[in-house]
Short mmCIF file of C-alpha atoms and ligand atoms in Angstrom, two decimals:
data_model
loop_
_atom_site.label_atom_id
_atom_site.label_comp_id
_atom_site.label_asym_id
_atom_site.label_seq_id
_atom_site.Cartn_x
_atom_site.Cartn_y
_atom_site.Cartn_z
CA UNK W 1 0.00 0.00 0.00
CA UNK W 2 1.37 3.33 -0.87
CA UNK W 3 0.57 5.81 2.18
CA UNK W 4 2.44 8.48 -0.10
CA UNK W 5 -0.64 8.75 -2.11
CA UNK W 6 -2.94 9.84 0.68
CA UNK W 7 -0.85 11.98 2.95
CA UNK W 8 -1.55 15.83 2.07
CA UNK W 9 1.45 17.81 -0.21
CA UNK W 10 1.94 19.99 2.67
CA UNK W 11 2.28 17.23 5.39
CA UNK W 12 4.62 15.17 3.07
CA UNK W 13 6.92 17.98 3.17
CA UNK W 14 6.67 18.98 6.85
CA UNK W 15 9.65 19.33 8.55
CA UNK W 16 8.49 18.72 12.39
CA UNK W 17 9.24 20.34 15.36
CA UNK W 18 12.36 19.17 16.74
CA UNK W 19 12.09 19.02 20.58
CA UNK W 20 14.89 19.00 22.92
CA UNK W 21 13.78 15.29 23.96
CA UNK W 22 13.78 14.43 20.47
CA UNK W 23 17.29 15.64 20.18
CA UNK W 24 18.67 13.83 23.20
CA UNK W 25 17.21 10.85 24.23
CA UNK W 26 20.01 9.30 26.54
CA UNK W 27 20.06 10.01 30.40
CA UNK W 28 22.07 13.17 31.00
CA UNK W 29 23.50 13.71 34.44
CA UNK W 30 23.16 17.27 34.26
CA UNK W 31 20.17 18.13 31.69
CA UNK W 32 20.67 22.14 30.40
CA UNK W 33 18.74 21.86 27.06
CA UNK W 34 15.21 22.25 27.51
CA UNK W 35 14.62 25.71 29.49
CA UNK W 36 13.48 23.69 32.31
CA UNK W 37 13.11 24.67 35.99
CA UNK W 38 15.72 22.51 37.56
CA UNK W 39 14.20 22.20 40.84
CA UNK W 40 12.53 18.80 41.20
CA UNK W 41 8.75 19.40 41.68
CA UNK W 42 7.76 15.60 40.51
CA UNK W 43 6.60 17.64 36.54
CA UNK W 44 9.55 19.85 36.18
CA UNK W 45 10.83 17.51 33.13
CA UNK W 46 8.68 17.70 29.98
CA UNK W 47 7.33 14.24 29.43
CA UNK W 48 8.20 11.39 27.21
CA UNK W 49 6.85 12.70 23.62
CA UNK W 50 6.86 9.37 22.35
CA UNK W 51 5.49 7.86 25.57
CA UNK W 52 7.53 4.89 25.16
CA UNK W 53 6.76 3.27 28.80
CA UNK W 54 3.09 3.37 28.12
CA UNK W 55 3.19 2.01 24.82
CA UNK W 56 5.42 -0.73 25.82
CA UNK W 57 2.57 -1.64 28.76
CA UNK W 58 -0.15 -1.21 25.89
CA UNK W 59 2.06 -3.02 23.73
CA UNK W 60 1.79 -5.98 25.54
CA UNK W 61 -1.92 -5.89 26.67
CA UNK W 62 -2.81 -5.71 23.26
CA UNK W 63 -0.28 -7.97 21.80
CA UNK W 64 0.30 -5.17 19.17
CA UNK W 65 4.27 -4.44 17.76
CA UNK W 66 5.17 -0.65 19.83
CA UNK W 67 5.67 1.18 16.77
CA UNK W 68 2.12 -0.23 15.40
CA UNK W 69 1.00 2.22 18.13
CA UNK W 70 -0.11 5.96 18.58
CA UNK W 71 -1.31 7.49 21.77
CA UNK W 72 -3.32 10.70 21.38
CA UNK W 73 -4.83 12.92 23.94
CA UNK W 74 -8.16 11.26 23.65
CA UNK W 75 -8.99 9.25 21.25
CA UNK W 76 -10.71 12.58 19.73
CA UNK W 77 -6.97 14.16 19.43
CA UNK W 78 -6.17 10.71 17.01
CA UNK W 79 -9.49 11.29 14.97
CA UNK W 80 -8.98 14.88 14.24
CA UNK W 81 -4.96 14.57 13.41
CA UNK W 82 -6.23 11.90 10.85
CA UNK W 83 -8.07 14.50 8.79
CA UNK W 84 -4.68 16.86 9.33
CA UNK W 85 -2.36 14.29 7.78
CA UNK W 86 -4.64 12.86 4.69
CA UNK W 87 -7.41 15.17 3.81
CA UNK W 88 -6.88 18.21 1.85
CA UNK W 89 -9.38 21.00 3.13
CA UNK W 90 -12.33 21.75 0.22
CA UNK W 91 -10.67 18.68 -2.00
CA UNK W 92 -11.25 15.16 -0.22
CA UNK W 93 -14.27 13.66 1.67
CA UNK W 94 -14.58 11.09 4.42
CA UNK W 95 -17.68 8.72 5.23
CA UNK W 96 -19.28 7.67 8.36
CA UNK W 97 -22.23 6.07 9.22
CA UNK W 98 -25.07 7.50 10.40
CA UNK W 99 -26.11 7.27 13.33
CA UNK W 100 -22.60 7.36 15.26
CA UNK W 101 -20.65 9.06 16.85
CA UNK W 102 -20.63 12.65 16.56
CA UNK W 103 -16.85 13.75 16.42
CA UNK W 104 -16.54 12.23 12.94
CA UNK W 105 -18.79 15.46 11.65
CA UNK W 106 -17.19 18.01 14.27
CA UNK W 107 -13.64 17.25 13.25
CA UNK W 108 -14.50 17.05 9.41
CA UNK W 109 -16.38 20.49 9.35
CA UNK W 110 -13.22 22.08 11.48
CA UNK W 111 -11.10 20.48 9.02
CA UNK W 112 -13.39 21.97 6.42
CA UNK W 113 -13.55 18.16 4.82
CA UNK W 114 -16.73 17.13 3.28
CA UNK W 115 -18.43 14.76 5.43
CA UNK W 116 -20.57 12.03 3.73
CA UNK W 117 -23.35 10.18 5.60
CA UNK W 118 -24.44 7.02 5.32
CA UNK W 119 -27.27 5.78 6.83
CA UNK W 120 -27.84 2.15 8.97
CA UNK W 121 -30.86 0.57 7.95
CA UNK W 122 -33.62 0.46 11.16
CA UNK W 123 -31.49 -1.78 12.66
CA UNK W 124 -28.37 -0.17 12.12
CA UNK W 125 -27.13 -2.54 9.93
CA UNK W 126 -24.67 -1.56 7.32
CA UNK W 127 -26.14 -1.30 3.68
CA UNK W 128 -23.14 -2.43 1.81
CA UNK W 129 -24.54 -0.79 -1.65
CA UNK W 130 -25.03 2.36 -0.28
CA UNK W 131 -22.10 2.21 1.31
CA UNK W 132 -19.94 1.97 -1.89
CA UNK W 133 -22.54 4.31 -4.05
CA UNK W 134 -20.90 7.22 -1.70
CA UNK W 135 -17.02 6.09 -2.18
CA UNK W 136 -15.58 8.87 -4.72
CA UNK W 137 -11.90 9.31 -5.83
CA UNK W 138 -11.43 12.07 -3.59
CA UNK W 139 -12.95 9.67 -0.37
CA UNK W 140 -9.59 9.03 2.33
CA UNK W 141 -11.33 7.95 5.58
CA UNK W 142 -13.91 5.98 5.97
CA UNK W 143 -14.79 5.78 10.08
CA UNK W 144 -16.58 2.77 10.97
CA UNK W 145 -17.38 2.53 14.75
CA UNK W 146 -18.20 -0.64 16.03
CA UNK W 147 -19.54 -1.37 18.59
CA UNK W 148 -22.04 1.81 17.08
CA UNK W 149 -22.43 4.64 19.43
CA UNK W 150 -25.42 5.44 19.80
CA UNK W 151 -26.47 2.15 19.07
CA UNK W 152 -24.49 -0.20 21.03
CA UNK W 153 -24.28 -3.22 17.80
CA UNK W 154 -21.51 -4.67 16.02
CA UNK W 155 -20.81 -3.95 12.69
CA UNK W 156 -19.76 -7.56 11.71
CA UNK W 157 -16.35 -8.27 10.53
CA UNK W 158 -17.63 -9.61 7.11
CA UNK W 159 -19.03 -5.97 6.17
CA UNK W 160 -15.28 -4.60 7.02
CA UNK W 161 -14.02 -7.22 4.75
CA UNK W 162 -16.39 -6.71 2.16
CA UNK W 163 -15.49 -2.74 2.55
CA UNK W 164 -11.51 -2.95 2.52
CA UNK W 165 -12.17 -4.66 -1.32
CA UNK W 166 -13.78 -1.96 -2.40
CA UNK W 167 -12.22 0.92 -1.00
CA UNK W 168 -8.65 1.66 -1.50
CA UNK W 169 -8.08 4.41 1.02
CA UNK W 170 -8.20 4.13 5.28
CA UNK W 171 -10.41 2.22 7.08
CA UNK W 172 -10.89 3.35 10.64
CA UNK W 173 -12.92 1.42 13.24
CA UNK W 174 -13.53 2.84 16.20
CA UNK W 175 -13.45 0.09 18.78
CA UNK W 176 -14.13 2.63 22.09
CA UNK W 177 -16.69 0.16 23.18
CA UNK W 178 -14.88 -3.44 22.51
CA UNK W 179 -14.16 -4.65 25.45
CA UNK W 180 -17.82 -4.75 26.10
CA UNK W 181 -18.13 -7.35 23.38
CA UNK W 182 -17.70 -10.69 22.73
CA UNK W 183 -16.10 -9.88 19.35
CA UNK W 184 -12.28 -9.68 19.01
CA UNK W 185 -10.67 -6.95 18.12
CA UNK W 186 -9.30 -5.85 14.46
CA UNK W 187 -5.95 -5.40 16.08
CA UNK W 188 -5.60 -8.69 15.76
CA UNK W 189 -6.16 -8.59 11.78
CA UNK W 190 -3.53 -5.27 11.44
CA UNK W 191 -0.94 -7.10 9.69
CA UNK W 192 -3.23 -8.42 7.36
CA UNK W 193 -4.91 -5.10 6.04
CA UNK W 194 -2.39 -2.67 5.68
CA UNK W 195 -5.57 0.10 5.28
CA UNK W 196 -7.01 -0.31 8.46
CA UNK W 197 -6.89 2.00 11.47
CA UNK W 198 -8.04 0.87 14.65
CA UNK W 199 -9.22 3.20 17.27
CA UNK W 200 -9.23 2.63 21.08
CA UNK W 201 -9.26 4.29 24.50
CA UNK W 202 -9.15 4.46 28.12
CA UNK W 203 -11.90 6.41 28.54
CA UNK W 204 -14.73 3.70 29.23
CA UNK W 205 -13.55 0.33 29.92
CA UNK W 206 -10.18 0.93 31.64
CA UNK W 207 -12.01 3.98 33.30
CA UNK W 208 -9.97 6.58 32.95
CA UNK W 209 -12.06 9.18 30.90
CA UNK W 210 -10.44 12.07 32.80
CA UNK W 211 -6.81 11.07 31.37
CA UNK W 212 -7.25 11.70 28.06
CA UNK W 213 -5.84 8.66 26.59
CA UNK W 214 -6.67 7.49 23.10
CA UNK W 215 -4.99 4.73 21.62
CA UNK W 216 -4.71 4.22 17.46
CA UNK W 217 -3.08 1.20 15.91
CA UNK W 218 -2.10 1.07 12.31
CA UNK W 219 0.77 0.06 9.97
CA UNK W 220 4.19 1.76 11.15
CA UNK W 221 4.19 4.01 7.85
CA UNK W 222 0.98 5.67 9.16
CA UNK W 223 1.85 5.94 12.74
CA UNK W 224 5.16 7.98 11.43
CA UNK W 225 3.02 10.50 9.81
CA UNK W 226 1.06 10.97 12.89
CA UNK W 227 4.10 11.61 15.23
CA UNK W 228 5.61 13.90 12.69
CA UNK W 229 2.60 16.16 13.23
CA UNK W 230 1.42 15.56 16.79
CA UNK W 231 1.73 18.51 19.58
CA UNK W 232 5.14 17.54 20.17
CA UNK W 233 4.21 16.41 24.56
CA UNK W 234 0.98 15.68 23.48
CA UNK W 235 0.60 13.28 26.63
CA UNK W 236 1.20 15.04 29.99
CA UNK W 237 3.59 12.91 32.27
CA UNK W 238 0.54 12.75 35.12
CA UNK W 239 -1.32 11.17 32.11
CA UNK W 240 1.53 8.81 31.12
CA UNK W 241 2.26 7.81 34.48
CA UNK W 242 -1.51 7.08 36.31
CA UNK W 243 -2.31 4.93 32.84
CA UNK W 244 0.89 3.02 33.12
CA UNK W 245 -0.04 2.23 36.86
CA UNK W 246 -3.47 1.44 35.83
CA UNK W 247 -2.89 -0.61 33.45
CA UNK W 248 -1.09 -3.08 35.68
CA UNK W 249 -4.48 -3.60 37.34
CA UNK W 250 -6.19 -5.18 34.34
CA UNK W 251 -7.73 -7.69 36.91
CA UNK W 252 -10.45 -5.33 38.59
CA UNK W 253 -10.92 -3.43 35.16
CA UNK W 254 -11.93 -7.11 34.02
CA UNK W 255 -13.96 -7.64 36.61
CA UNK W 256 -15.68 -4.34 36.71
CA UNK W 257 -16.24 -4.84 32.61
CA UNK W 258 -18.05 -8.64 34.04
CA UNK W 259 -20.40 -6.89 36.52
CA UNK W 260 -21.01 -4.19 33.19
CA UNK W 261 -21.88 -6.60 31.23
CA UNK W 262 -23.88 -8.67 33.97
CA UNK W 263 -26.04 -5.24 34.68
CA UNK W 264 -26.52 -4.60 31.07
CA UNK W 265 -28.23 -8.18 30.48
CA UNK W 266 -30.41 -7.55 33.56
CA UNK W 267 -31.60 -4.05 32.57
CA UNK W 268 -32.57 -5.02 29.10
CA UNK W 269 -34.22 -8.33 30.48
CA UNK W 270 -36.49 -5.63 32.83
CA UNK W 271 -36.64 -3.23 30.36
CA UNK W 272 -38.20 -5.42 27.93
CA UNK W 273 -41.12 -5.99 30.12
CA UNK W 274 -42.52 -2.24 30.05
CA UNK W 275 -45.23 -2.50 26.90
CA UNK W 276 -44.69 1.56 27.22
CA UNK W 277 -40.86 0.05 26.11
CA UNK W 278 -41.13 0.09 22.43
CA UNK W 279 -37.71 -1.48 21.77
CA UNK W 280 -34.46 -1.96 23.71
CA UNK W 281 -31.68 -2.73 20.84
CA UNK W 282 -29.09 -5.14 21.62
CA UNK W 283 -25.81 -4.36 22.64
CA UNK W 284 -22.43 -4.99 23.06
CA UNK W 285 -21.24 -1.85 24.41
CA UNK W 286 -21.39 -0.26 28.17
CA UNK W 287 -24.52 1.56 27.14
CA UNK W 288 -28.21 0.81 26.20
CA UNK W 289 -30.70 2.34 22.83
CA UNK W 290 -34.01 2.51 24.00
CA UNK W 291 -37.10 3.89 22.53
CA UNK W 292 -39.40 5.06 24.40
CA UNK W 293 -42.85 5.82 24.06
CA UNK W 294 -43.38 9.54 25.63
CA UNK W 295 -39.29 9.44 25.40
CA UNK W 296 -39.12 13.35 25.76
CA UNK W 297 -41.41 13.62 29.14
CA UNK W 298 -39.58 10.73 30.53
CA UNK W 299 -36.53 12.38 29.69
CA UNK W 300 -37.57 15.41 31.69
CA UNK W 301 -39.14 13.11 34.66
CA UNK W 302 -35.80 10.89 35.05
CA UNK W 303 -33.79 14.43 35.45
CA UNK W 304 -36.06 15.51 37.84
CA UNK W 305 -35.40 12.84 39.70
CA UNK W 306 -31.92 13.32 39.15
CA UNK W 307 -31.16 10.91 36.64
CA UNK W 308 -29.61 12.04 33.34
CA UNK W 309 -29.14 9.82 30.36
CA UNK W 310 -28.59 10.67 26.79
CA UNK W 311 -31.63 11.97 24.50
CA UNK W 312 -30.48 10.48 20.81
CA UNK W 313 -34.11 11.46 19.80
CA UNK W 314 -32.84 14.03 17.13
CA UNK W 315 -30.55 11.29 15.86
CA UNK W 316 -30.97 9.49 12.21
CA UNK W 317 -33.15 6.31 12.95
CA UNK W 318 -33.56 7.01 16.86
CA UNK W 319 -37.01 8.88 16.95
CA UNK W 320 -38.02 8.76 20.51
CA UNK W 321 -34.73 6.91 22.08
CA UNK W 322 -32.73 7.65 24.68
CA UNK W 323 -29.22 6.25 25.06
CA UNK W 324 -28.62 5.07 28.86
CA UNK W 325 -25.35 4.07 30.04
CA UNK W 326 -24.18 1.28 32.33
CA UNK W 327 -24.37 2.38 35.56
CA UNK W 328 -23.99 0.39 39.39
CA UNK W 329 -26.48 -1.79 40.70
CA UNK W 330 -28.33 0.64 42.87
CA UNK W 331 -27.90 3.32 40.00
CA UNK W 332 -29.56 0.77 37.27
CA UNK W 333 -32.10 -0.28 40.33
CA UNK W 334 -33.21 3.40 40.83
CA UNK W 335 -33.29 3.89 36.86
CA UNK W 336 -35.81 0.91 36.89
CA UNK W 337 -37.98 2.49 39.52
CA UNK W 338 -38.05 5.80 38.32
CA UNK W 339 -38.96 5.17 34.77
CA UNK W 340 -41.54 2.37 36.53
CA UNK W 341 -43.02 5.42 38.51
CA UNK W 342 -43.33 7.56 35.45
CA UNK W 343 -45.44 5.18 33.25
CA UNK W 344 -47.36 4.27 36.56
CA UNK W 345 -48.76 7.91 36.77
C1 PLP F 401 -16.40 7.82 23.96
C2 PLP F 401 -15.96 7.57 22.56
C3 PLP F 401 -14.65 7.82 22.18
C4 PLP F 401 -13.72 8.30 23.24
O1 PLP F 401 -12.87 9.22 22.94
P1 PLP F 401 -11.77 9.72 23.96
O2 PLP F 401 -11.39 10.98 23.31
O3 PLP F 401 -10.68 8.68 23.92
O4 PLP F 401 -12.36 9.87 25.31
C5 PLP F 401 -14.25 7.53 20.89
N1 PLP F 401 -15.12 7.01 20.01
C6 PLP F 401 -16.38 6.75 20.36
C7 PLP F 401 -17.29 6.13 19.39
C8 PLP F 401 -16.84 7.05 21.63
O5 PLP F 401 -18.12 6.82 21.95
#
């Protein structure tokens, strides 16, 4: 695959800030050449910009090669520097599907990128003909998020397949929500499909929204390009080091992602008995699509009761739903009872 024919003119010939850390990477005794305060306050050293010590830890979780690896602040930071590097502003478009996740169409219109939609069927399947009816010459990115935010399904694996012979440009899935589901992740397939980009973050399994720590894995050509234009300490060393020590405490993460999973199979089981329920979509994600009927005036009666979840009503294909995450036992419990008490009076 030739990356050179989708990385922007001007990005091709960047020539990137050169940081001090870039410069000299050893360990210097007496370190002169960064304008740093040299009084130790635990931060007075700008961080790793490559964050090598978290990647290696990622590295291994993921059983991904390090320099298959990009961290971004967020996995919103990786999205938007994908437009940077390979779409020319007024010239190329991207595709997502619709409905999903919102940043795809907030980063494309700051970009000024043409944004093409195309929409799930009522089940939020992917319609493979429409799908490649909206692939032009000019198309670079085509996002994919699966599991689907807002609708919590799979897009199966056969559809991404299908898509990367027919599409010679970048696949990106967004995998935010994977390890919510019992499918395995395209990291596993990178080596294969030197197109794809797989997206992946901190910020709901591992818990650690506040971080900011987004995680892309591609082919080491594409990775380069990223890291040439990244804010040079894109990851603040508090970041880098609280993820590394998280991540060496996969076990309650895994069981915490268990008791998710447990609470989301017992909320749609209950759910599913209200005939004031319309439907309650499957998922495989930390949250649940429900639609509702009266889904606006229950929206109003869970906040007064001091429950907030996600009105998607305004959303292609989710008339009346409302998007609830995952929460505790007692949180789900009280959920239950308040919608119960609404539909009651
Ligand atoms: C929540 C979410 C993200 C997370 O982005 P971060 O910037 O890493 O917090 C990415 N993609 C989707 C689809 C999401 O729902």
């Amino acid at each position: 695959m030739d990356y050179n024919q989708l990385v922007r003119e001007n990005i091709k010939a960047l020539k990137p800030y050169s940081s001090a850390r870039d410069e000299y990477k050893d360990l210097a005794e007496i370190k002169l050449d960064a304008n740093e305060n040299p009084y130790d306050s635990g931060f007075n050293r700008y961080p790793d910009p490559y964050q090598n010590k978290l990647k290696e830890a990622i590295s291994n979780i993921k059983s991904v090669n390090k320099n298959q690896l990009f961290i971004g602040n967020g996995s919103d930071e990786a999205i938007d520097l994908l437009f940077r590097a390979f779409c020319e502003p007024g010239v190329d478009n991207v595709i997502a599907l619709s409905p999903s996740y919102g940043m795809y169409a907030v980063s494309a219109a700051i970009n000024n990128v043409e944004l093409k939609e195309v929409a799930l069927d009522e089940e939020f399947n992917l319609n493979r003909s429409m799908l490649a009816a909206a692939i032009t010459p000019k198309t670079k990115l085509i996002f994919i998020c699966s599991p689907n935010n807002p609708s919590g399904n799979n897009i199966p694996k056969e559809d991404i397949e299908w898509l990367s012979q027919q599409f010679d440009g970048l696949i990106v899935i967004d995998e935010a929500y994977i390890d919510f589901s019992d499918e395995t992740s395209f990291t596993e397939t990178l080596s294969g499909y030197p197109q794809l980009i797989v997206l992946q973050t901190l910020s709901k399994a591992y818990s650690l929204a506040g971080l900011r720590i987004g995680m892309l894995f591609a082919n080491e050509a594409i990775v380069e390009i990223l890291n040439k234009i990244k804010p040079p300490y894109n990851i603040n060393e508090a970041s880098q080091q609280i993820a590394l020590n998280a991540l060496t405490n996969k076990q309650s993460i895994n069981e915490q992602i268990r008791l998710i999973k447990e609470e989301r199979k017992k909320l749609i089981t209950e759910l599913s008995k209200y005939p004031s329920v319309l439907k309650v979509y499957p998922s495989s994600a930390n949250f649940i699509l429900v639609k509702f009927e009266k889904s606006q005036e229950l929206f109003e009666a869970l906040k007064e009761e001091g429950i907030i979840v996600r009105n998607r009503s305004s959303q292609a294909g989710c008339a009346n739903c409302l998007r609830i995450t995952i929460g505790k036992p007692e949180e789900n419990q009280q959920l239950i009872q308040a919608i119960k008490t609404f539909y009651q009076s």
